[in-house]
Amino acid sequence: MAKIAYILLCHKDPDAIIMQAERLTAAGDYMSIHFDASAKSEHFRKIRTALADNPNVTFARKRIKCGWGEWSLVQATLYAIEAAVDEFPRATHFYMLSGDCMAIKTAEYAHQFLDDNDKDFVESFDYFESDWIKTGWKEERLIYRHWFNERTQKKRFYAMFNLQQRLGWTREIPADIQIMIGSQWWCLRRRTVEWILDFTRTRRDVMRFFSTTWIPDETFFQTLVRHLIPEDEIDSRTLTFLMFSDYGMPVTFYNDHYDLLLSQDFLFARKISPEAKELKSRLGRLYAAHDVEFQISNEGRSLYKFLTGRGRIGRRFGMRFWETESSLGRERELMIVVSKKWHVAKRLLDQIRHVMNVPTIEYLFNEEGAPLPDLGGIQATLEKRTRHRRALMRMLFEYYDTDRLIICMDPSNLDLMHDFFSDRSVTRMLEIECKFTDEYLIGHAHRVGLAGERTPQATLERLLPTIRNDLAYEGDRIRDAGFARYGRIRESAQPEENAEKLSEFLSISWEQGLRLAQTEYLFAD
């Protein structure tokens, strides 16, 4: 049975550290603590005194001051690992933690998971080929030497960087090393950790290289594991659930996140808010529990993105300079059918084809596989279509040799609607207002990744009002936009009422509009 030695780097909140150590070791696991040398000495004494009689807790032989982006974080980790290897010969795995992490599974579950998966869990992606670094320095982290802390010694940090740039003073990456990158939260087997320690003693050249790289905690262990361990024994993922906001800041979890955290396919989560007393208490009791079954749905990241995205509504893409003066053409008419229920809009378009000789295109800005002609590659991806929407629409008008075109859009595409209505061409819109049953909303949650096959019913029930309100809000935004030539048909309206709106939208007779409105099963799910 697996036994875990937790490697804990911390610098504050001694009471929380003591509780964390007692909880994790009570189940038979171990902990090695490095408490930052720059923190209050009385806090460290308090931790040592409280845990002095716990045989499953040890401390790094040496304490150093740690700084973000510095080698000191890696060195502190190595000190804690060395102590754990020496003190806990029965430890089979070594798991990197911070003081903000908490278990979201039982010890029983974690041990069985590690027994069933004989691998090292560490994010390990090719430094240069992957897109792990989204913005900012990439090669500069490695080929220049960084002696100063970027946050506390900013002037010196950038002065030395600029000097090296001017002098062309770069260095080579060790020839036999492929630099990898990933999250610093890993879980490694004992053999792997022992090999890493041996490597640090024999390869001083590699140690010198990493000691002056920038943010080495994202590259050091990730590179060495890949260098020392066969690829089929590495699972390139972290077992710690963490998310980042659009601004690169870690997402913090609170009391009402308990069920969401338990349903994620991870063993730990960070960051837990210091104020989330109830959450910490419940998770603390969980680790020592037995025979707990977990329903893994893994919808946490998509749910977070959905909920936070509702509060930041803006343009998906800024206008490109060549589009600001472009137009679909003053004599052309673009007709947009808007519906959240895509199958209803597609069903209506199918009937329109029997009434009118006008080209119709389904959700071209929402469905990657929407049938489109070959337009030289501009139609290849959703991103290209959206970024070059006016150029795409002009090409479609020309391809079909028509001055009238009908397309479908999702209500979330408000930015595109504004763009087309601001054009010199004639733009019309028909919104289809549908009823949304709980069953439909649950299906919608599954389709867009807000829920998984095993999402608990209780979670779905809490999610439904949010989804329903979000769909209603999308419709309200469209109506509040005050678009000219806007009409709406409703599932709850009589066919005669909808016929009037259809005939106005399509410029057809009322009788033809009634035929469309009376389409059998038009609104059926």
Coordinates of C-alpha atoms in Angstrom, one line a residue:
M1 CA 0.0 0.0 0.0
A2 CA 1.3 3.5 -0.9
K3 CA 2.5 5.7 1.8
I4 CA 3.0 9.4 1.0
A5 CA 5.6 11.8 2.2
Y6 CA 4.2 15.3 1.8
I7 CA 6.8 18.0 0.9
L8 CA 5.4 21.2 2.4
L9 CA 6.8 24.6 1.6
C10 CA 5.2 27.3 3.8
H11 CA 5.8 30.7 5.2
K12 CA 2.8 31.8 7.3
D13 CA -0.3 30.7 9.3
P14 CA 1.4 28.3 11.8
D15 CA -1.9 27.1 13.2
A16 CA -3.1 26.0 9.7
I17 CA 0.3 24.2 9.1
I18 CA 0.0 22.3 12.4
M19 CA -3.5 21.2 11.6
Q20 CA -2.6 20.2 8.1
A21 CA 0.3 18.1 9.3
E22 CA -1.8 16.4 12.0
R23 CA -4.6 15.6 9.5
L24 CA -2.3 14.1 6.9
T25 CA -0.1 12.1 9.2
A26 CA -3.1 10.7 11.2
A27 CA -3.8 8.5 8.3
G28 CA -0.3 7.0 8.4
D29 CA 1.4 9.3 5.9
Y30 CA 4.4 11.6 6.5
M31 CA 5.3 15.2 6.1
S32 CA 8.6 17.1 5.7
I33 CA 8.3 20.9 6.3
H34 CA 10.4 23.8 5.0
F35 CA 9.3 26.9 6.8
D36 CA 10.7 30.1 5.1
A37 CA 13.6 31.6 6.9
S38 CA 12.3 35.0 6.3
A39 CA 9.1 34.3 8.2
K40 CA 8.7 35.0 11.9
S41 CA 10.9 32.9 14.1
E42 CA 8.2 32.6 16.8
H43 CA 5.9 31.0 14.2
F44 CA 8.5 28.4 13.4
R45 CA 9.1 27.6 17.1
K46 CA 5.4 27.2 17.5
I47 CA 5.2 24.7 14.7
R48 CA 8.2 22.7 15.9
T49 CA 6.9 22.6 19.5
A50 CA 3.4 21.5 18.4
L51 CA 4.7 18.7 16.2
A52 CA 7.8 17.6 18.2
D53 CA 6.1 14.4 19.4
N54 CA 4.8 13.4 15.9
P55 CA 7.1 10.7 14.5
N56 CA 5.7 11.2 11.0
V57 CA 6.8 14.8 10.8
T58 CA 10.3 16.1 10.0
F59 CA 11.8 19.4 9.0
A60 CA 14.3 20.4 6.3
R61 CA 17.8 20.3 7.7
K62 CA 18.4 23.9 6.6
R63 CA 16.0 26.8 6.3
I64 CA 16.6 29.5 3.6
K65 CA 14.8 32.6 2.5
C66 CA 12.6 32.0 -0.5
G67 CA 11.5 34.4 -3.2
W68 CA 9.1 34.0 -6.1
G69 CA 10.9 33.2 -9.4
E70 CA 14.1 32.3 -7.6
W71 CA 16.2 29.2 -7.3
S72 CA 15.6 29.3 -3.6
L73 CA 12.2 27.7 -4.0
V74 CA 13.8 24.7 -5.7
Q75 CA 16.6 24.5 -3.1
A76 CA 14.1 24.6 -0.2
T77 CA 12.2 21.8 -1.9
L78 CA 15.4 19.7 -2.2
Y79 CA 16.2 20.3 1.5
A80 CA 12.8 19.0 2.5
I81 CA 13.0 16.0 0.1
E82 CA 16.4 15.0 1.5
A83 CA 15.0 15.1 5.1
A84 CA 12.0 13.0 4.0
V85 CA 14.1 10.4 2.2
D86 CA 16.3 10.0 5.2
E87 CA 13.6 10.0 7.9
F88 CA 10.9 8.0 6.1
P89 CA 12.3 4.8 4.5
R90 CA 8.8 3.4 4.1
A91 CA 7.5 6.3 2.0
T92 CA 6.7 5.2 -1.5
H93 CA 5.6 8.6 -2.9
F94 CA 6.6 12.2 -2.4
Y95 CA 3.9 14.8 -2.9
M96 CA 4.6 18.5 -3.3
L97 CA 2.2 20.8 -1.3
S98 CA 1.8 24.4 -0.2
G99 CA 0.1 25.7 2.9
D100 CA -2.9 26.6 0.8
C101 CA -3.5 23.0 -0.4
M102 CA -6.0 20.6 1.1
A103 CA -7.0 17.0 0.3
I104 CA -10.2 16.6 -1.7
K105 CA -10.2 12.8 -1.5
T106 CA -9.7 10.3 1.4
A107 CA -6.3 8.9 2.3
E108 CA -7.8 5.5 1.4
Y109 CA -8.7 6.8 -2.1
A110 CA -5.3 8.5 -2.6
H111 CA -3.4 5.4 -1.6
Q112 CA -5.4 3.1 -3.9
F113 CA -5.1 5.6 -6.7
L114 CA -1.3 5.6 -6.4
D115 CA -1.2 1.8 -6.1
D116 CA -3.2 1.4 -9.3
N117 CA -1.1 3.9 -11.2
D118 CA 2.6 3.2 -11.0
K119 CA 3.7 6.5 -12.5
D120 CA 5.2 9.8 -11.7
F121 CA 2.6 12.6 -11.9
V122 CA 4.2 15.8 -13.1
E123 CA 3.3 18.3 -15.8
S124 CA 6.2 18.0 -18.3
F125 CA 5.8 19.7 -21.6
D126 CA 8.4 20.7 -24.1
Y127 CA 9.6 24.1 -23.1
F128 CA 10.0 25.5 -26.7
E129 CA 7.3 23.6 -28.6
S130 CA 4.4 23.7 -26.2
D131 CA 2.3 26.8 -25.5
W132 CA 2.5 26.5 -21.7
I133 CA 4.0 30.0 -21.5
K134 CA 1.3 32.2 -23.0
T135 CA 2.9 35.6 -22.9
G136 CA 6.2 37.2 -21.8
W137 CA 9.7 35.8 -21.7
K138 CA 10.5 32.3 -22.9
E139 CA 14.0 31.8 -24.2
E140 CA 15.1 34.7 -22.0
R141 CA 14.4 32.7 -18.9
L142 CA 17.1 30.2 -19.8
I143 CA 19.9 31.8 -22.0
Y144 CA 20.5 34.8 -19.6
R145 CA 21.6 34.5 -16.0
H146 CA 19.2 35.9 -13.4
W147 CA 20.8 36.6 -10.0
F148 CA 18.3 39.0 -8.5
N149 CA 14.6 38.7 -7.5
E150 CA 12.4 40.3 -10.1
R151 CA 9.8 41.5 -7.5
T152 CA 12.0 42.8 -4.7
Q153 CA 15.1 43.9 -6.7
K154 CA 13.4 45.0 -9.9
K155 CA 16.0 47.6 -10.9
R156 CA 18.9 45.2 -10.5
F157 CA 17.0 42.4 -12.1
Y158 CA 16.3 44.3 -15.4
A159 CA 19.7 46.2 -15.3
M160 CA 21.6 42.9 -15.4
F161 CA 19.2 41.5 -18.0
N162 CA 19.7 44.6 -20.3
L163 CA 23.5 44.5 -19.8
Q164 CA 23.7 40.8 -20.9
Q165 CA 21.5 41.6 -23.9
R166 CA 23.7 44.5 -25.0
L167 CA 26.9 42.5 -24.6
G168 CA 25.4 39.4 -26.2
W169 CA 26.3 37.4 -23.1
T170 CA 24.2 34.3 -23.5
R171 CA 24.8 30.7 -22.5
E172 CA 24.1 27.3 -23.9
I173 CA 21.5 24.9 -22.4
P174 CA 23.3 21.7 -21.3
A175 CA 23.6 19.6 -24.4
D176 CA 22.0 16.4 -23.1
I177 CA 19.1 18.1 -21.4
Q178 CA 15.7 18.7 -23.0
I179 CA 14.1 21.6 -21.0
M180 CA 10.5 20.8 -19.9
I181 CA 7.9 23.0 -18.2
G182 CA 4.8 22.6 -16.1
S183 CA 3.1 23.1 -12.8
Q184 CA 5.3 22.9 -9.6
W185 CA 2.8 20.6 -7.9
W186 CA 3.9 17.1 -8.5
C187 CA 3.8 13.5 -7.0
L188 CA 6.9 11.4 -7.6
R189 CA 7.8 7.8 -6.7
R190 CA 10.6 7.1 -4.3
R191 CA 12.9 5.7 -6.9
T192 CA 12.5 8.9 -9.0
V193 CA 13.2 11.1 -6.1
E194 CA 16.3 9.2 -5.1
W195 CA 17.6 9.4 -8.7
I196 CA 16.9 13.2 -8.7
L197 CA 19.0 13.6 -5.6
D198 CA 21.8 11.5 -7.1
F199 CA 21.6 13.7 -10.2
T200 CA 22.0 16.9 -8.2
R201 CA 25.2 15.6 -6.6
T202 CA 26.8 14.4 -9.9
R203 CA 25.7 17.0 -12.4
R204 CA 27.0 20.3 -11.0
D205 CA 26.8 21.8 -14.5
V206 CA 23.1 21.3 -14.7
M207 CA 22.7 22.6 -11.1
R208 CA 24.6 25.8 -11.9
F209 CA 22.5 26.3 -15.0
F210 CA 19.2 26.0 -13.2
S211 CA 20.4 28.1 -10.2
T212 CA 20.4 31.2 -12.4
T213 CA 17.3 30.5 -14.6
W214 CA 14.1 32.5 -14.0
I215 CA 11.2 30.7 -12.3
P216 CA 13.1 27.4 -12.1
D217 CA 10.3 25.7 -10.0
E218 CA 8.4 25.4 -13.3
T219 CA 11.3 23.7 -15.1
F220 CA 13.7 21.9 -12.7
F221 CA 11.8 18.8 -11.6
Q222 CA 9.8 18.8 -14.8
T223 CA 13.1 18.5 -16.8
L224 CA 14.9 16.0 -14.5
V225 CA 12.0 13.6 -14.3
R226 CA 11.7 13.5 -18.1
H227 CA 15.5 13.1 -18.4
L228 CA 15.7 10.2 -15.9
I229 CA 12.4 8.3 -16.3
P230 CA 11.0 6.5 -19.3
E231 CA 8.2 8.4 -21.0
D232 CA 5.6 5.6 -20.4
E233 CA 6.2 5.9 -16.7
I234 CA 5.2 9.6 -16.6
D235 CA 1.7 11.0 -16.5
S236 CA 2.0 14.6 -17.6
R237 CA -0.5 16.0 -15.2
T238 CA -0.7 17.3 -11.7
L239 CA -2.8 15.6 -9.0
T240 CA -3.5 19.0 -7.4
F241 CA -6.6 20.8 -8.8
L242 CA -5.9 24.5 -9.4
M243 CA -7.3 27.1 -11.7
F244 CA -6.2 30.5 -12.9
S245 CA -8.2 33.6 -13.7
D246 CA -7.9 35.4 -17.0
Y247 CA -5.4 37.7 -15.2
G248 CA -3.1 34.8 -14.3
M249 CA -4.1 34.8 -10.6
P250 CA -4.9 31.6 -8.8
V251 CA -8.6 31.0 -8.2
T252 CA -9.5 30.8 -4.5
F253 CA -12.0 28.2 -3.1
Y254 CA -14.6 29.0 -0.5
N255 CA -17.2 27.1 1.7
D256 CA -19.7 26.6 -1.1
H257 CA -17.1 24.8 -3.3
Y258 CA -17.1 21.5 -1.3
D259 CA -19.2 19.4 -3.7
L260 CA -17.5 20.8 -6.7
L261 CA -14.0 20.0 -5.4
L262 CA -14.9 16.5 -4.4
S263 CA -16.1 15.8 -8.0
Q264 CA -12.8 16.7 -9.6
D265 CA -10.4 14.0 -10.7
F266 CA -7.6 15.2 -8.4
L267 CA -6.3 14.3 -4.9
F268 CA -5.7 17.9 -3.6
A269 CA -6.8 21.4 -4.4
R270 CA -5.4 24.9 -4.0
K271 CA -5.9 27.7 -3.1
I272 CA -8.3 27.3 -0.2
S273 CA -9.3 30.6 1.3
P274 CA -8.0 31.2 4.9
E275 CA -11.6 32.4 5.7
A276 CA -13.2 29.2 4.4
K277 CA -13.3 27.6 7.9
E278 CA -16.2 25.4 7.2
L279 CA -14.6 24.1 3.9
K280 CA -11.3 23.4 5.7
S281 CA -13.1 21.6 8.5
R282 CA -15.1 19.4 6.1
L283 CA -12.1 18.6 4.0
G284 CA -10.0 17.9 7.1
R285 CA -12.5 15.3 8.3
L286 CA -12.7 13.8 4.8
Y287 CA -9.1 12.7 4.6
A288 CA -9.4 10.2 7.5
A289 CA -12.8 8.9 6.4
H290 CA -13.4 5.3 5.0
D291 CA -15.5 3.8 2.3
V292 CA -16.4 7.1 0.7
E293 CA -17.5 6.9 -2.9
F294 CA -16.6 9.8 -5.2
Q295 CA -18.6 10.7 -8.3
I296 CA -16.0 12.2 -10.7
S297 CA -17.5 14.6 -13.1
N298 CA -14.5 16.9 -13.6
E299 CA -16.5 20.0 -14.8
G300 CA -14.8 22.4 -12.4
R301 CA -12.8 24.5 -14.9
S302 CA -15.5 24.7 -17.5
L303 CA -18.0 25.7 -14.8
Y304 CA -15.7 28.4 -13.5
K305 CA -15.2 29.8 -17.0
F306 CA -18.9 29.9 -17.6
L307 CA -19.8 31.6 -14.3
T308 CA -17.0 34.2 -14.4
G309 CA -17.5 34.8 -18.1
R310 CA -21.0 36.1 -17.5
G311 CA -19.6 39.1 -15.7
R312 CA -17.1 40.1 -18.3
I313 CA -19.1 40.5 -21.5
G314 CA -17.2 42.3 -24.2
R315 CA -16.0 41.9 -27.8
R316 CA -14.5 38.6 -28.6
F317 CA -12.2 40.1 -31.2
G318 CA -11.3 43.7 -31.8
M319 CA -11.9 45.0 -35.3
R320 CA -9.0 44.7 -37.7
F321 CA -8.0 47.8 -39.6
W322 CA -9.0 46.3 -43.0
E323 CA -12.5 45.6 -41.7
T324 CA -13.3 49.0 -40.4
E325 CA -13.9 50.3 -43.9
S326 CA -15.2 47.1 -45.4
S327 CA -18.9 46.4 -46.1
L328 CA -21.0 43.5 -47.2
G329 CA -22.4 45.8 -49.8
R330 CA -25.2 48.4 -49.6
E331 CA -27.5 46.4 -51.9
R332 CA -27.1 43.2 -50.0
E333 CA -29.5 41.8 -47.3
L334 CA -28.3 39.6 -44.5
M335 CA -31.0 37.8 -42.5
I336 CA -30.0 36.4 -39.1
V337 CA -32.0 33.7 -37.3
V338 CA -31.1 33.7 -33.6
S339 CA -32.0 30.7 -31.4
K340 CA -30.4 29.0 -28.4
K341 CA -32.0 25.8 -29.5
W342 CA -30.0 25.2 -32.7
H343 CA -32.2 22.3 -33.8
V344 CA -35.3 24.6 -33.9
A345 CA -33.5 27.2 -36.0
K346 CA -32.2 24.5 -38.4
R347 CA -35.7 23.0 -38.7
L348 CA -37.1 26.5 -39.6
L349 CA -34.3 27.0 -42.2
D350 CA -35.2 23.6 -43.7
Q351 CA -38.8 24.8 -44.2
I352 CA -37.7 28.2 -45.5
R353 CA -35.8 26.5 -48.3
H354 CA -39.2 25.1 -49.6
V355 CA -40.7 28.6 -49.6
M356 CA -37.9 30.8 -50.9
N357 CA -34.9 30.5 -53.2
V358 CA -32.4 32.0 -50.8
P359 CA -29.2 30.4 -49.7
T360 CA -29.2 29.4 -46.0
I361 CA -26.2 28.6 -43.8
E362 CA -26.5 27.1 -40.3
Y363 CA -24.5 28.1 -37.3
L364 CA -21.3 29.0 -39.1
F365 CA -19.9 31.1 -36.2
N366 CA -20.7 28.4 -33.6
E367 CA -20.2 25.0 -35.3
E368 CA -16.8 24.0 -36.5
G369 CA -18.4 21.5 -38.9
A370 CA -21.0 23.8 -40.4
P371 CA -21.2 23.0 -44.1
L372 CA -19.4 25.7 -46.0
P373 CA -17.9 26.0 -49.4
D374 CA -14.1 26.2 -49.8
L375 CA -13.3 29.9 -49.7
G376 CA -9.5 29.6 -49.7
G377 CA -9.1 28.7 -46.0
I378 CA -10.9 31.6 -44.4
Q379 CA -13.7 29.2 -43.5
A380 CA -11.3 26.6 -42.0
T381 CA -11.8 27.4 -38.3
L382 CA -14.3 29.2 -36.1
E383 CA -11.6 31.6 -35.0
K384 CA -10.8 32.6 -38.6
R385 CA -14.5 32.9 -39.5
T386 CA -15.2 35.2 -36.5
R387 CA -12.1 37.3 -36.9
H388 CA -12.7 37.9 -40.6
R389 CA -16.5 37.8 -40.5
R390 CA -17.2 40.6 -43.0
A391 CA -14.7 39.2 -45.5
L392 CA -16.3 35.8 -45.0
M393 CA -19.8 37.0 -45.6
R394 CA -18.8 39.0 -48.7
M395 CA -17.2 35.8 -50.1
L396 CA -20.4 33.8 -49.3
F397 CA -22.6 36.4 -51.1
E398 CA -20.3 36.2 -54.1
Y399 CA -20.0 32.4 -54.0
Y400 CA -23.8 31.9 -54.1
D401 CA -24.2 34.9 -56.5
T402 CA -27.0 36.3 -54.4
D403 CA -28.0 39.6 -52.7
R404 CA -29.9 37.8 -49.9
L405 CA -28.5 35.3 -47.4
I406 CA -29.9 33.7 -44.3
I407 CA -27.6 32.5 -41.5
C408 CA -28.1 31.2 -37.9
M409 CA -26.4 32.6 -34.8
D410 CA -26.4 31.7 -31.2
P411 CA -27.7 34.5 -28.8
S412 CA -24.3 34.7 -27.3
N413 CA -22.9 36.2 -30.5
L414 CA -24.0 39.8 -29.6
D415 CA -20.7 41.3 -30.7
L416 CA -21.2 39.8 -34.2
M417 CA -24.8 41.1 -34.4
H418 CA -23.7 44.6 -33.5
D419 CA -21.0 44.4 -36.2
F420 CA -23.4 43.3 -39.0
F421 CA -26.1 45.8 -38.0
S422 CA -23.5 48.6 -38.2
D423 CA -22.7 47.7 -41.8
R424 CA -24.1 49.6 -44.8
S425 CA -25.9 46.5 -45.9
V426 CA -29.5 45.7 -44.8
T427 CA -29.5 43.4 -41.8
R428 CA -32.6 41.8 -40.4
M429 CA -32.9 39.6 -37.3
L430 CA -35.5 37.0 -36.2
E431 CA -35.2 35.7 -32.7
I432 CA -36.8 32.4 -31.8
E433 CA -37.9 32.4 -28.2
C434 CA -38.2 28.9 -26.8
K435 CA -39.2 27.3 -23.6
F436 CA -36.5 25.5 -21.6
T437 CA -37.4 22.5 -19.6
D438 CA -35.1 21.2 -16.8
E439 CA -34.3 18.2 -18.9
Y440 CA -33.2 20.4 -21.8
L441 CA -31.1 22.6 -19.5
I442 CA -29.4 19.5 -18.1
G443 CA -28.6 18.3 -21.6
H444 CA -27.3 21.7 -22.4
A445 CA -25.0 21.6 -19.4
H446 CA -23.6 18.3 -20.6
R447 CA -23.2 19.5 -24.2
V448 CA -21.2 22.6 -23.3
G449 CA -19.1 20.8 -20.6
L450 CA -20.6 22.3 -17.5
A451 CA -21.5 18.9 -16.3
G452 CA -20.2 15.4 -16.8
E453 CA -21.8 12.0 -16.9
R454 CA -21.3 11.6 -13.1
T455 CA -22.2 15.1 -12.0
P456 CA -24.3 14.6 -8.9
Q457 CA -28.0 15.5 -9.2
A458 CA -27.7 18.0 -6.3
T459 CA -25.0 19.9 -8.3
L460 CA -27.2 20.0 -11.4
E461 CA -30.2 21.3 -9.4
R462 CA -28.1 24.1 -8.1
L463 CA -26.7 24.8 -11.6
L464 CA -30.1 25.0 -13.3
P465 CA -31.3 28.4 -12.1
T466 CA -27.9 29.9 -13.1
I467 CA -28.2 28.5 -16.6
R468 CA -31.8 29.5 -17.0
N469 CA -31.1 33.0 -15.9
D470 CA -28.1 33.2 -18.2
L471 CA -30.2 32.2 -21.2
A472 CA -32.8 34.7 -20.3
Y473 CA -30.1 37.4 -19.9
E474 CA -28.8 36.7 -23.5
G475 CA -32.2 37.3 -24.9
D476 CA -32.6 40.5 -22.8
R477 CA -29.3 41.8 -24.1
I478 CA -30.4 41.3 -27.7
R479 CA -33.7 43.2 -27.1
D480 CA -31.9 45.9 -25.2
A481 CA -29.6 46.5 -28.1
G482 CA -32.5 48.1 -30.0
F483 CA -31.6 46.6 -33.4
A484 CA -33.6 47.9 -36.3
R485 CA -35.5 45.4 -38.4
Y486 CA -35.8 43.0 -35.4
G487 CA -38.6 40.5 -34.9
R488 CA -39.3 37.6 -32.6
I489 CA -41.4 34.5 -32.8
R490 CA -42.3 32.6 -29.6
E491 CA -43.0 29.0 -28.8
S492 CA -45.9 30.2 -26.6
A493 CA -47.5 32.4 -29.3
Q494 CA -50.2 31.3 -31.7
P495 CA -49.1 30.4 -35.3
E496 CA -51.0 33.5 -36.7
E497 CA -49.0 35.8 -34.5
N498 CA -45.7 34.2 -35.5
A499 CA -46.8 34.2 -39.2
E500 CA -46.8 38.0 -39.1
K501 CA -43.2 38.2 -37.8
L502 CA -42.0 35.6 -40.3
S503 CA -43.6 37.3 -43.3
E504 CA -42.1 40.6 -42.2
F505 CA -38.6 39.1 -41.7
L506 CA -38.5 37.1 -44.9
S507 CA -40.5 39.6 -47.0
I508 CA -43.1 37.0 -48.0
S509 CA -46.8 36.8 -47.9
W510 CA -48.7 36.3 -44.6
E511 CA -50.0 32.9 -46.0
Q512 CA -46.5 31.7 -46.6
G513 CA -45.5 32.9 -43.1
L514 CA -48.4 30.9 -41.6
R515 CA -47.2 27.8 -43.5
L516 CA -43.8 28.2 -41.8
A517 CA -45.3 28.9 -38.4
Q518 CA -47.5 25.8 -38.6
T519 CA -44.5 23.5 -39.3
E520 CA -45.2 20.3 -37.4
Y521 CA -42.9 19.8 -34.4
L522 CA -41.1 23.1 -35.1
F523 CA -40.3 23.7 -31.4
A524 CA -40.1 20.0 -30.3
D525 CA -36.9 18.9 -28.5

